[in-house]
Coordinates of C-alpha atoms in Angstrom, one line a residue:
Chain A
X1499 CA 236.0 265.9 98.0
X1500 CA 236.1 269.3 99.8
X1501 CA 236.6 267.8 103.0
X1502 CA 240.4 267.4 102.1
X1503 CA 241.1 270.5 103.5
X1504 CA 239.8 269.8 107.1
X1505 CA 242.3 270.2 109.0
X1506 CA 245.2 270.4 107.2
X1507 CA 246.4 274.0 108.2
X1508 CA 245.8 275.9 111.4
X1509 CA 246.2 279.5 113.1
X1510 CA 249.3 279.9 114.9
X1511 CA 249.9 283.6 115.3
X1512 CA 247.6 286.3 115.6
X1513 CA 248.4 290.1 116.0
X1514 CA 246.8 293.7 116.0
X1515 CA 248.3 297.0 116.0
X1516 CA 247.4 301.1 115.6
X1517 CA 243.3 299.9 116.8
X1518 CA 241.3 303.3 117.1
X1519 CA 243.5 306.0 116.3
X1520 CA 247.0 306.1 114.8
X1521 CA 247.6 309.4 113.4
X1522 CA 251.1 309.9 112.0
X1523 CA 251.3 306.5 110.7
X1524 CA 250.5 304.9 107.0
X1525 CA 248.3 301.7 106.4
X1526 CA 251.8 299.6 106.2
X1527 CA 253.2 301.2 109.0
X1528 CA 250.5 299.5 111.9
X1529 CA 250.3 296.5 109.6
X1530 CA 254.0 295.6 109.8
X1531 CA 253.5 296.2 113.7
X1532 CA 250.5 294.0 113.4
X1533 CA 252.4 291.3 111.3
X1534 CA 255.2 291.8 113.6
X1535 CA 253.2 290.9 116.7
X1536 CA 251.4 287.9 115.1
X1537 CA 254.9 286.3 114.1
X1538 CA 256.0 286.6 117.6
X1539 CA 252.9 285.2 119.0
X1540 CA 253.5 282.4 116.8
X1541 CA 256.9 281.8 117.1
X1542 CA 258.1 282.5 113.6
X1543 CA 260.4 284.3 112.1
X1544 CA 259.9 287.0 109.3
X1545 CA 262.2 285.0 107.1
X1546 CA 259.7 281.7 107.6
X1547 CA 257.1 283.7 105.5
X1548 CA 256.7 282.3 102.2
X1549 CA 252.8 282.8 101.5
X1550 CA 251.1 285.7 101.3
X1551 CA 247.2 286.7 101.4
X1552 CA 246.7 290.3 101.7
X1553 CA 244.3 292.8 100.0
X1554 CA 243.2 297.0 101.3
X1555 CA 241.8 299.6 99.6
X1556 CA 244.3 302.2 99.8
X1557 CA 246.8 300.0 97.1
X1558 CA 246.4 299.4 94.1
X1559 CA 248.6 296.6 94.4
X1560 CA 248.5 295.6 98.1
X1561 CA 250.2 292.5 98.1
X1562 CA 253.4 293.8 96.2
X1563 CA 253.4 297.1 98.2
X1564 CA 253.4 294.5 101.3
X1565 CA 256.0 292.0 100.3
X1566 CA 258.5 295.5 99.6
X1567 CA 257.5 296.9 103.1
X1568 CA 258.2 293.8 104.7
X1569 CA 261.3 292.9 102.6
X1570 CA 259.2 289.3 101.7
X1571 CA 260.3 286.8 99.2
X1572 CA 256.8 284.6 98.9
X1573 CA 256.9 281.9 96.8
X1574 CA 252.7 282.5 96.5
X1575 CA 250.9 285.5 96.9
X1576 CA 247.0 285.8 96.9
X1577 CA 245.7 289.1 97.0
X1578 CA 242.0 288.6 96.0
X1579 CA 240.3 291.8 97.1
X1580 CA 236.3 290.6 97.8
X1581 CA 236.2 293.3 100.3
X1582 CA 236.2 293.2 104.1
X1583 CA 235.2 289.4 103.9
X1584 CA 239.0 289.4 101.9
X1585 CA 240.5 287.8 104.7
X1586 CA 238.0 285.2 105.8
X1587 CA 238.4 284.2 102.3
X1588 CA 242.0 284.3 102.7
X1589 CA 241.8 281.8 105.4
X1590 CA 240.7 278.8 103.0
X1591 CA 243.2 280.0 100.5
X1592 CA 245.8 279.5 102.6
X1593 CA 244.8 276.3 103.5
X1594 CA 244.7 275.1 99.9
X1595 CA 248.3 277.1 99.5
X1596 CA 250.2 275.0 102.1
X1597 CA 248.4 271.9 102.1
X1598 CA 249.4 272.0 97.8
X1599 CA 252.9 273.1 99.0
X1600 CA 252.8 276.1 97.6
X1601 CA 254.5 277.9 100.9
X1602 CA 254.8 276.7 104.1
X1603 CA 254.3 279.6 106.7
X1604 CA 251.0 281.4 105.1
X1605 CA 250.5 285.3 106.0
X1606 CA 247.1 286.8 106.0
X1607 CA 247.1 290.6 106.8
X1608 CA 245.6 293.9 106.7
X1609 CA 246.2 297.8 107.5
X1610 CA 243.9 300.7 107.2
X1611 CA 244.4 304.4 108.6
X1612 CA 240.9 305.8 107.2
X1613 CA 240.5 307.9 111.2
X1614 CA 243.5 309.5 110.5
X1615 CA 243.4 309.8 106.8
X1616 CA 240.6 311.3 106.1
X1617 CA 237.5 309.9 108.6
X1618 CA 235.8 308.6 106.3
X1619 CA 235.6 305.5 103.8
X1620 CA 238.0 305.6 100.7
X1621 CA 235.5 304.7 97.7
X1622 CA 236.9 302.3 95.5
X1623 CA 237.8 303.0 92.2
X1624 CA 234.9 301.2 90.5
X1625 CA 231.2 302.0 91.6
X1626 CA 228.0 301.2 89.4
X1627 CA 227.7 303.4 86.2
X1628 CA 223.9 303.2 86.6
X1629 CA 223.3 303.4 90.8
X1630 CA 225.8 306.5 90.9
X1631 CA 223.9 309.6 89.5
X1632 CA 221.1 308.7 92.2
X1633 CA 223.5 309.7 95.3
X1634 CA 223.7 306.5 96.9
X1635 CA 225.9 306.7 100.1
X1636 CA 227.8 303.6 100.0
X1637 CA 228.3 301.3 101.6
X1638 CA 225.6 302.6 104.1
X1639 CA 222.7 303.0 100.9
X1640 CA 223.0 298.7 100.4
X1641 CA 222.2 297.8 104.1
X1642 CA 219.6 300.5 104.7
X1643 CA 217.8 299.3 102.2
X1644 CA 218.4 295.7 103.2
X1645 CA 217.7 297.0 106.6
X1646 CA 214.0 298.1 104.9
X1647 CA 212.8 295.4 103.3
X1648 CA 213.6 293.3 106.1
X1649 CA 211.4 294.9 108.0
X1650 CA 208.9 295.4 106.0
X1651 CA 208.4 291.8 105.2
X1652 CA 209.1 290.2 108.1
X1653 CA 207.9 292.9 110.6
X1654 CA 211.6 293.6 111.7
X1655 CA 211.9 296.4 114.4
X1656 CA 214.2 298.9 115.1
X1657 CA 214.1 297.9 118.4
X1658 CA 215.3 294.5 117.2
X1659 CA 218.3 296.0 115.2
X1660 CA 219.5 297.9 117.8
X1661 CA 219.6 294.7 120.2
X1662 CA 222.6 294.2 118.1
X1663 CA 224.0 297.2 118.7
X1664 CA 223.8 296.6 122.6
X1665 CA 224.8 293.3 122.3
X1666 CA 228.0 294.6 120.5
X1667 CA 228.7 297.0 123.0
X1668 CA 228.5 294.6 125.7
X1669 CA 231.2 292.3 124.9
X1670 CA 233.4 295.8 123.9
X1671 CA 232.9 296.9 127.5
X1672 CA 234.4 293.6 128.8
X1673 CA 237.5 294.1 126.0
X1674 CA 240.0 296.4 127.3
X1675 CA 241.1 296.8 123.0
X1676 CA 237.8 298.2 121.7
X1677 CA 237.0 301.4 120.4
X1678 CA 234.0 302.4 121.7
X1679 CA 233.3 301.1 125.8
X1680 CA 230.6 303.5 127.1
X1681 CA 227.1 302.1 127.9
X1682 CA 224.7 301.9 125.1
X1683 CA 221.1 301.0 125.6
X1684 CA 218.1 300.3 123.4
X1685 CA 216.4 303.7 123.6
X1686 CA 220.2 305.2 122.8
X1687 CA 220.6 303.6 119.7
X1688 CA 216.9 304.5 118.7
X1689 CA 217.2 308.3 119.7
X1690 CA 220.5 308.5 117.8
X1691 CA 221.1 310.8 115.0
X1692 CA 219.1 309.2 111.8
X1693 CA 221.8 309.0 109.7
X1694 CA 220.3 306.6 106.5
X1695 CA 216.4 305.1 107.0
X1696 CA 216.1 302.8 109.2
X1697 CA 220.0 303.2 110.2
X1698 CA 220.3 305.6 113.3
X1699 CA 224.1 306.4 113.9
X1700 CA 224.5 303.5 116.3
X1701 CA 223.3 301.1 114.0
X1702 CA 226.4 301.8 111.8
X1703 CA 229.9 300.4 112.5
X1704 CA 232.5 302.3 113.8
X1705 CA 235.6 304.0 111.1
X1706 CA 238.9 303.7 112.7
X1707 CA 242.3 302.3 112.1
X1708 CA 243.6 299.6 112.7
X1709 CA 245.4 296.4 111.5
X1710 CA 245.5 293.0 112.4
X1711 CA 247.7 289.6 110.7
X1712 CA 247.0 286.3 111.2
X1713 CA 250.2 283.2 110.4
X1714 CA 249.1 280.0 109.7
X1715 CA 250.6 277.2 108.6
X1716 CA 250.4 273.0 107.9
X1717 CA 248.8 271.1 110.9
X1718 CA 251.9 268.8 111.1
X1719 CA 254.2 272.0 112.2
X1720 CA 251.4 273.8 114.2
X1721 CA 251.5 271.3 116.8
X1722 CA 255.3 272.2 117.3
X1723 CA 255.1 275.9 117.7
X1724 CA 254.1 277.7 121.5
X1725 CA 250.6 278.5 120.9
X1726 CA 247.5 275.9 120.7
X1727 CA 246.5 275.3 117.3
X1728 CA 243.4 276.5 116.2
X1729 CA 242.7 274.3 113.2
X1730 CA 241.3 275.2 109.7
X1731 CA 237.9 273.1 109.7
X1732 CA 235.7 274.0 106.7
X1733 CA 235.7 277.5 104.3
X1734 CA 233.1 278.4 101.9
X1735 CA 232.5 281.5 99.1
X1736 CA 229.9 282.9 97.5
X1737 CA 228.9 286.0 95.2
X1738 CA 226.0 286.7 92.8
X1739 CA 226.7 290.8 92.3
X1740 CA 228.5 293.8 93.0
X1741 CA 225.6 296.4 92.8
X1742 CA 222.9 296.6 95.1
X1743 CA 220.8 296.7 92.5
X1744 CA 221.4 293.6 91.4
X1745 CA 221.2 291.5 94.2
X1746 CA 218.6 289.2 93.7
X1747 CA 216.6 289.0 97.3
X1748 CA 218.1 291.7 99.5
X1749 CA 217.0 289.8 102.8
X1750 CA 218.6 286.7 101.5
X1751 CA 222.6 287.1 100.9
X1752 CA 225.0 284.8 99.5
X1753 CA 226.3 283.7 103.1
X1754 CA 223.4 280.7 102.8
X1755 CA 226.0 279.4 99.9
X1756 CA 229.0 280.1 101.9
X1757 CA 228.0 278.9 105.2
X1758 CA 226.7 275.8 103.8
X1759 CA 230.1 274.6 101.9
X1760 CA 231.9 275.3 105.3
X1761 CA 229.4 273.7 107.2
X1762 CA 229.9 270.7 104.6
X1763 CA 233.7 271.1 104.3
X1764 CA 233.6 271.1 108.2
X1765 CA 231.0 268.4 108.8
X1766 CA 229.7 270.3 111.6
X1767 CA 226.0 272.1 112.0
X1768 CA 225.3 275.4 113.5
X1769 CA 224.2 273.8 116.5
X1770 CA 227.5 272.7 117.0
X1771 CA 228.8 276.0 117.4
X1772 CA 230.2 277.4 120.2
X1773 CA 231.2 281.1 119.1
X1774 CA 230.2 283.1 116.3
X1775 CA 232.1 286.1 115.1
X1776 CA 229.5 288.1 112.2
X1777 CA 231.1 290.6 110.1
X1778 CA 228.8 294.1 111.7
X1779 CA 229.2 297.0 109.6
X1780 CA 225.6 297.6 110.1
X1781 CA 223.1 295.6 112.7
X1782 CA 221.3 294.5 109.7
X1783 CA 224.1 292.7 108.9
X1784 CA 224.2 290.5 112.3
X1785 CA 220.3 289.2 111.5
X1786 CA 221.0 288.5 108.0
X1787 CA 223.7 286.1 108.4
X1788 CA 222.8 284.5 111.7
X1789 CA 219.2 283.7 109.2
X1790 CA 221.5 282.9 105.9
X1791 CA 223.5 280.7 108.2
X1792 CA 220.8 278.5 109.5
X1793 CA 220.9 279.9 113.0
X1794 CA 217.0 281.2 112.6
X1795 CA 214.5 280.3 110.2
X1796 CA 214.6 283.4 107.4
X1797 CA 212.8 286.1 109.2
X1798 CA 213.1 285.4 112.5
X1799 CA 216.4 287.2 112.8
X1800 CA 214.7 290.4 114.5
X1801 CA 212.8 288.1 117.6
X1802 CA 216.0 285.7 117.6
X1803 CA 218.3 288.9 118.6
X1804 CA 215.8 290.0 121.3
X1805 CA 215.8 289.5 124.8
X1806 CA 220.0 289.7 125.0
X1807 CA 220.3 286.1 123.4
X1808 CA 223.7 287.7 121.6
X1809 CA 225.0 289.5 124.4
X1810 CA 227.2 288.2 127.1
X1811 CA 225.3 285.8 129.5
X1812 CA 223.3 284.7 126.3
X1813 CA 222.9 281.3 124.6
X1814 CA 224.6 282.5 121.6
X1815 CA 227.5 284.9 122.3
X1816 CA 228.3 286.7 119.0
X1817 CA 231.3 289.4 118.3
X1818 CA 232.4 288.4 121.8
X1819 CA 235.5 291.6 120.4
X1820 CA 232.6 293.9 120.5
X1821 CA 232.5 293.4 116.8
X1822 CA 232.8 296.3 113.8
X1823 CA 229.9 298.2 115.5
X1824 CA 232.1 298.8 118.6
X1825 CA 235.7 297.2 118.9
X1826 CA 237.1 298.2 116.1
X1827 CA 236.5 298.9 112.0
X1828 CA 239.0 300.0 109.9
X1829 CA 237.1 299.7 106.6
X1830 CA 237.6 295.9 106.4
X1831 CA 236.9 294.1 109.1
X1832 CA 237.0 290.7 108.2
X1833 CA 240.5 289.6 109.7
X1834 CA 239.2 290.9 113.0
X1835 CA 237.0 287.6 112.8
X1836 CA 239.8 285.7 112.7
X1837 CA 241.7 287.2 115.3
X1838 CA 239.1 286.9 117.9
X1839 CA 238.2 283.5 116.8
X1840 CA 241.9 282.6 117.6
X1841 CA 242.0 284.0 121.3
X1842 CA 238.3 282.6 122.0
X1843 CA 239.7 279.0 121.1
X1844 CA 243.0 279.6 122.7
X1845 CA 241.2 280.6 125.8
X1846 CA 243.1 283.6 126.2
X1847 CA 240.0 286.5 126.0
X1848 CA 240.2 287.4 129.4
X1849 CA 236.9 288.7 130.8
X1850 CA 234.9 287.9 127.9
X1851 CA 236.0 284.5 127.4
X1852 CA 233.7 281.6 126.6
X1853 CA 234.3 278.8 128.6
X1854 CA 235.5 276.0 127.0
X1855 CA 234.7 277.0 123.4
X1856 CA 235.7 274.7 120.9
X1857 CA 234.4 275.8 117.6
X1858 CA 234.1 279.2 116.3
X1859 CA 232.5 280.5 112.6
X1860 CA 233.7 283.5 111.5
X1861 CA 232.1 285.2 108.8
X1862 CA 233.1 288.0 106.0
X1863 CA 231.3 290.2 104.1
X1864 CA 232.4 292.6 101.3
X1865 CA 231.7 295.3 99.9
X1866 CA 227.5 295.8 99.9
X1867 CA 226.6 292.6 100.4
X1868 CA 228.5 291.8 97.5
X1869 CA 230.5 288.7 98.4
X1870 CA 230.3 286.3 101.5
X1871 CA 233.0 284.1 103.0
X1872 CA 232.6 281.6 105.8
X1873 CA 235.6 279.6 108.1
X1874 CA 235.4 277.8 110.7
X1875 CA 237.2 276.8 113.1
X1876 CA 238.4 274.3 115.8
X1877 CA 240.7 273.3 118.7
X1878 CA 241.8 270.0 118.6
X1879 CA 239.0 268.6 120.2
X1880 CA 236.9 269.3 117.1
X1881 CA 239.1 267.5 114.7
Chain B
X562 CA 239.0 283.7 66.5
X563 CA 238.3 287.2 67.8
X564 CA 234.9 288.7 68.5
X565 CA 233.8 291.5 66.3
X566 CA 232.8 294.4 67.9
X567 CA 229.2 295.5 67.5
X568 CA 227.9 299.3 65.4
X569 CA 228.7 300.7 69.6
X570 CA 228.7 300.1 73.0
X571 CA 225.6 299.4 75.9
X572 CA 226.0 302.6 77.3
X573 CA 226.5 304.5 74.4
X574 CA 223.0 302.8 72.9
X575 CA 221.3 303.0 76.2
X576 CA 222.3 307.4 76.3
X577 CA 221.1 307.1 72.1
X578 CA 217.4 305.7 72.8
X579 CA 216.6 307.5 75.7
X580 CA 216.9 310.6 73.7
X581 CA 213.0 310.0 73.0
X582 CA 212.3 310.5 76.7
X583 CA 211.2 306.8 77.1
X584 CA 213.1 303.8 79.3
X585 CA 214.5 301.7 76.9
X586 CA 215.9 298.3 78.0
X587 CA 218.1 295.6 76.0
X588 CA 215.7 291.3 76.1
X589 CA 217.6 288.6 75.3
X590 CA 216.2 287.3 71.9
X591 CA 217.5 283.8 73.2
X592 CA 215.8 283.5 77.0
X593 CA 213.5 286.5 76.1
X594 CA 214.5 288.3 80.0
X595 CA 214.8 292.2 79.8
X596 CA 217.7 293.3 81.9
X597 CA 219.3 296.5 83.5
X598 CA 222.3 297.6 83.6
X599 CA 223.0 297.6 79.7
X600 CA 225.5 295.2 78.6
X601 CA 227.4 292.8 75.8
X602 CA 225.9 289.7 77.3
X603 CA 222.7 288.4 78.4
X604 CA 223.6 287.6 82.1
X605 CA 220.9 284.8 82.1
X606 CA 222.1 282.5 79.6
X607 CA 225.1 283.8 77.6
X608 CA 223.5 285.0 74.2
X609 CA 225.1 288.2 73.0
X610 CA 221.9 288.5 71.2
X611 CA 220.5 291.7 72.7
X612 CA 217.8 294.1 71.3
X613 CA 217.0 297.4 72.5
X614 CA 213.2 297.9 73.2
X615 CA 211.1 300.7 74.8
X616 CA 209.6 299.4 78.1
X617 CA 206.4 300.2 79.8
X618 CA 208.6 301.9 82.7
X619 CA 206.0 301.1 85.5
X620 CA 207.3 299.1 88.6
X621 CA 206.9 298.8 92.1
X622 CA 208.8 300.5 95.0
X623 CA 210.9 297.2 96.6
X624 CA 212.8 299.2 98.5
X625 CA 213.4 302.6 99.9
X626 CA 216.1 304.6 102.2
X627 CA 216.3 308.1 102.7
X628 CA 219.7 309.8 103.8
X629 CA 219.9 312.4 106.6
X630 CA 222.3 315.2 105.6
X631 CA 223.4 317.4 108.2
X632 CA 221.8 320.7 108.7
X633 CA 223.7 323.2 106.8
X634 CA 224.0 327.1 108.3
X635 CA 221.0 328.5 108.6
X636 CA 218.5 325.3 107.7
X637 CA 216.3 324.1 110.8
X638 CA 216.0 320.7 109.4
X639 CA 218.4 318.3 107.8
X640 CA 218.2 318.0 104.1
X641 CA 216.7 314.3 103.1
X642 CA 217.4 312.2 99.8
X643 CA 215.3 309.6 99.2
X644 CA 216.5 306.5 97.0
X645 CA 214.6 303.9 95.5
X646 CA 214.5 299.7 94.1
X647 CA 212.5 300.1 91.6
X648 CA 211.1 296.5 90.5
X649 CA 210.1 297.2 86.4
X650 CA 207.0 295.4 85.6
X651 CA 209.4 294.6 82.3
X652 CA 211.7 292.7 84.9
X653 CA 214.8 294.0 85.8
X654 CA 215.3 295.8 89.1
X655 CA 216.8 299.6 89.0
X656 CA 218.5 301.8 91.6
X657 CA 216.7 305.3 91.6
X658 CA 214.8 308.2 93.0
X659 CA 211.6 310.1 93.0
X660 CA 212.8 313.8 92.5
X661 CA 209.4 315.3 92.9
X662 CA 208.1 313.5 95.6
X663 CA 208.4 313.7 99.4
X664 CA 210.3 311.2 100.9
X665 CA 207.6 310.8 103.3
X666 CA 205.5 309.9 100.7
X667 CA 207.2 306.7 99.3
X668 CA 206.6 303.8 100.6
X669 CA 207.3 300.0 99.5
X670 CA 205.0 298.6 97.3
X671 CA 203.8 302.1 95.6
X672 CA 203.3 302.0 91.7
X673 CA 205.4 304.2 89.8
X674 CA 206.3 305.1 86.5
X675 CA 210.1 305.6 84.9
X676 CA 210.8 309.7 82.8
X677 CA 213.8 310.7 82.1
X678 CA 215.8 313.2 83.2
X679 CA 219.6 315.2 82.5
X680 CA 221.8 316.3 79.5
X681 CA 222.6 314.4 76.4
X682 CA 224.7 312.0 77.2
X683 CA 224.0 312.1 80.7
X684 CA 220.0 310.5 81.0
X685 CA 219.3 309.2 84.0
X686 CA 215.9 307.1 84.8
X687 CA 213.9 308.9 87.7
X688 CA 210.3 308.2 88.6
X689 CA 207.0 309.6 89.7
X690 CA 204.4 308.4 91.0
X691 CA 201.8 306.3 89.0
X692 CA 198.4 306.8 90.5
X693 CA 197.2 303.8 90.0
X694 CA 194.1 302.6 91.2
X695 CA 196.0 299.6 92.5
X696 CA 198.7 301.2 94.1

């Protein structure tokens, strides 16, 4: 009986801080300004926190080094680190935390200052013993290769990955937040800088800072705080290896597992979708999981891309932010998904706003295609 | 209970055999599946019954990347390093690269054959090209 969980717990509060550049200040410096902002948006108090969900890469112990910074007293603290798909993950946690009364006000955040720090991705501590002496650049190695034998089974284009790219960029030029808002065409992302074959430079998300925090808490009490609920629908995992090298299909991730326990936890289809928000650290990325998904057939993820069908003014708008590849990617994206999710079904994103959206998937992914998280969610209309 | 530890470990054993200059790989002697990376358990079905034999090393390119470093001082073209799936025709699948060969030059699907390369203590699987006639 996964369908318990249905909406039982819902977003209240969402917050960013430090997006782009925030040099002079540590990972939980902007995330207490992002967890700050979220708790004001959602009407609670610092005090009401009792759960926590956090995970980064710059801790070794991020949720205890966040409950200190914060001054927080949880009563249940969840700091399973999947990667950037953490969070999304986080999301069905929580549920399960306050609908088994384990806390009551649930807090799901995440800093990272990796401009500022150093420019460039922290490696994590543990990297495969055999892939290693080969020179792989990770994560970028995983999804070029993904990116490869896409294409060369299913006649993939780079034409077709970088339709992703534009589409991204789109929606960031209508979202006064994201990192990068210049113009980008086709034939700019294909006469980029090859940085990793097939991956030009503009097929590869951005690295910035940034953090974001998300509250949520029980249904019951959502419905008495200022903000429109946006309600906990369905969440599904899934993970089958850490190594590229041991994934078993690399054009077929773990996000068909995933999205089909939130689909079934939600009872909903992907037609019934109204916004998607697709974890993009690579364009590759985008076509995988709108195939894995059951958006497309597998395969057809390169044609279903094409023509602007992504992109604002499309059928299917997707990283309406402007997504990893140009809002905003601070090493782990995930609770970005989330965040944007929220204001979509609020109805507060502005220009880029979808009318009357009531339902939203977000997707994680960690790591190198390493571990895949699905949520979905829904205004009350979709309960 | 407590498990007994075996003579040494995977990676130790994997280093020890290669010493010959042929892949080595660790079947299950339960589900009878080679695998890559070494390890204490069969990952298929459980068995901690794993022996060490020498493989044929051939396999098939499944997939390929190459990175773009940027020019260094002096260098008119950026330096490329080519990395490699290699799909063993022994089973498992292994991350690697073709040091002699131009990275123009590997394609998915080509035949190639495993050596090994580095120090004692340090082998590393690396492959060439096998020239076969059904490449």
């Amino acid at each position: 009986m996964t369908t318990r969980l249905r909406g039982k717990a819902a977003i209240v509060g969402v917050g960013t801080a430090g997006l782009g550049e925030a040099p002079g200040f540590n990972a939980m410096d902007i995330q207490a300004l992002a967890v700050h902002e979220a708790l004001e948006d959602s009407g609670l108090k610092l005090s009401d926190v009792d759960g926590l969900f956090t995970a980064n890469m710059s801790h070794t112990f991020p949720a205890i080094s966040t409950i200190e910074y914060l001054g927080l007293k949880p009563r249940w603290i969840d700091g399973t680190n999947t990667g950037g798909s953490s969070f999304v993950a986080h999301a069905l946690s929580a549920t399960m935390a306050l609908e088994a009364g384990l806390c009551d006000v649930a807090l799901i955040c995440y800093g990272a200052t990796l401009r500022s720090d150093a420019g460039r991705m922290t490696p994590a501590a543990e990297q495969p013993t055999y892939e290693i002496p080969h020179r792989p650049r990770y994560p970028m190695t995983a999804y070029a290769m993904a990116a490869a034998t896409h294409m060369a089974r299913f006649g993939t284009t780079r034409a077709q990955l970088a339709e992703v790219a534009v589409a991204a960029r789109a929606w960031a030029r209508m979202n006064p937040e994201a990192f990068e808002r210049d113009p980008l065409s086709i034939e700019d992302v294909l006469s980029s800088r090859m940085v990793m074959e097939p991956l030009s430079l503009r097929d590869c998300c951005l690295l910035t800072d940034g953090a974001g925090a998300v509250v949520m808490t029980r249904a019951d009490r959502a419905r008495d705080l200022p903000n429109k609920p946006v309600y906990f629908l369905g969440g599904g995992i899934a993970s089958y290896n850490r190594a590229v090298s041991e994934m078993p299909d690399l054009t077929t991730t773990a996000a068909r597992d995933s999205g089909e326990r939130a689909f079934a936890m939600a009872g909903l289809k992907p037609e019934d979708m109204n916004v998607l928000q697709l974890y993009d650290a690579f364009t590759i990325n985008v076509i995988l999981f709108l195939e894995d998904l059951g958006f497309c057939p597998k395969g057809e993820g390169g044609a279903f891309v094409s023509g602007g069908r992504i992109a604002p003014g499309g059928p299917l708008p997707v990283n309406t932010n402007g997504g990893g590849l140009s809002f905003c990617h601070p090493g782990m994206y995930g609770v970005f998904t989330l965040i944007e999710a929220t204001r979509q079904l609020r109805g507060t994103a502005g220009e880029r706003q979808i009318a009357d959206a009531e339902t939203a998937l977000c997707h994680g992914n960690g790591i190198t295609l390493s571990h895949q998280a699905t949520a979905i969610f829904g205004t009350a209309a979709a309960l | 209970m407590t498990a007994q530890l075996p003579a040494s470990g995977p990676d130790l054993e994997f280093q020890t055999h290669v010493e010959d200059g042929r892949l080595w790989l660790q079947t299950c002697e339960a589900c009878d599946r080679a695998i890559f990376m070494p390890r204490i358990i069969c990952p298929h079905c459980g068995s901690l019954r794993l022996a060490w034999h020498p493989a044929s090393g051939l396999g098939t390119v499944y997939s390929r990347t190459v990175l773009y470093g940027r020019p260094k001082p002096g260098d008119t073209r950026p330096t490329r390093h080519a990395l490699v799936l290699v799909d063993l025709d022994d089973g498992p699948r292994m991350m690697s690269r073709l040091p002699d060969t131009d990275p123009d030059d590997i394609v998915i699907g080509m035949r190639v054959k495993a050596r090994i390369e580095g120090e004692t203590g340090a082998h590393v699987v690396v492959f060439d090209p096998a020239g076969e006639a059904n490449a």
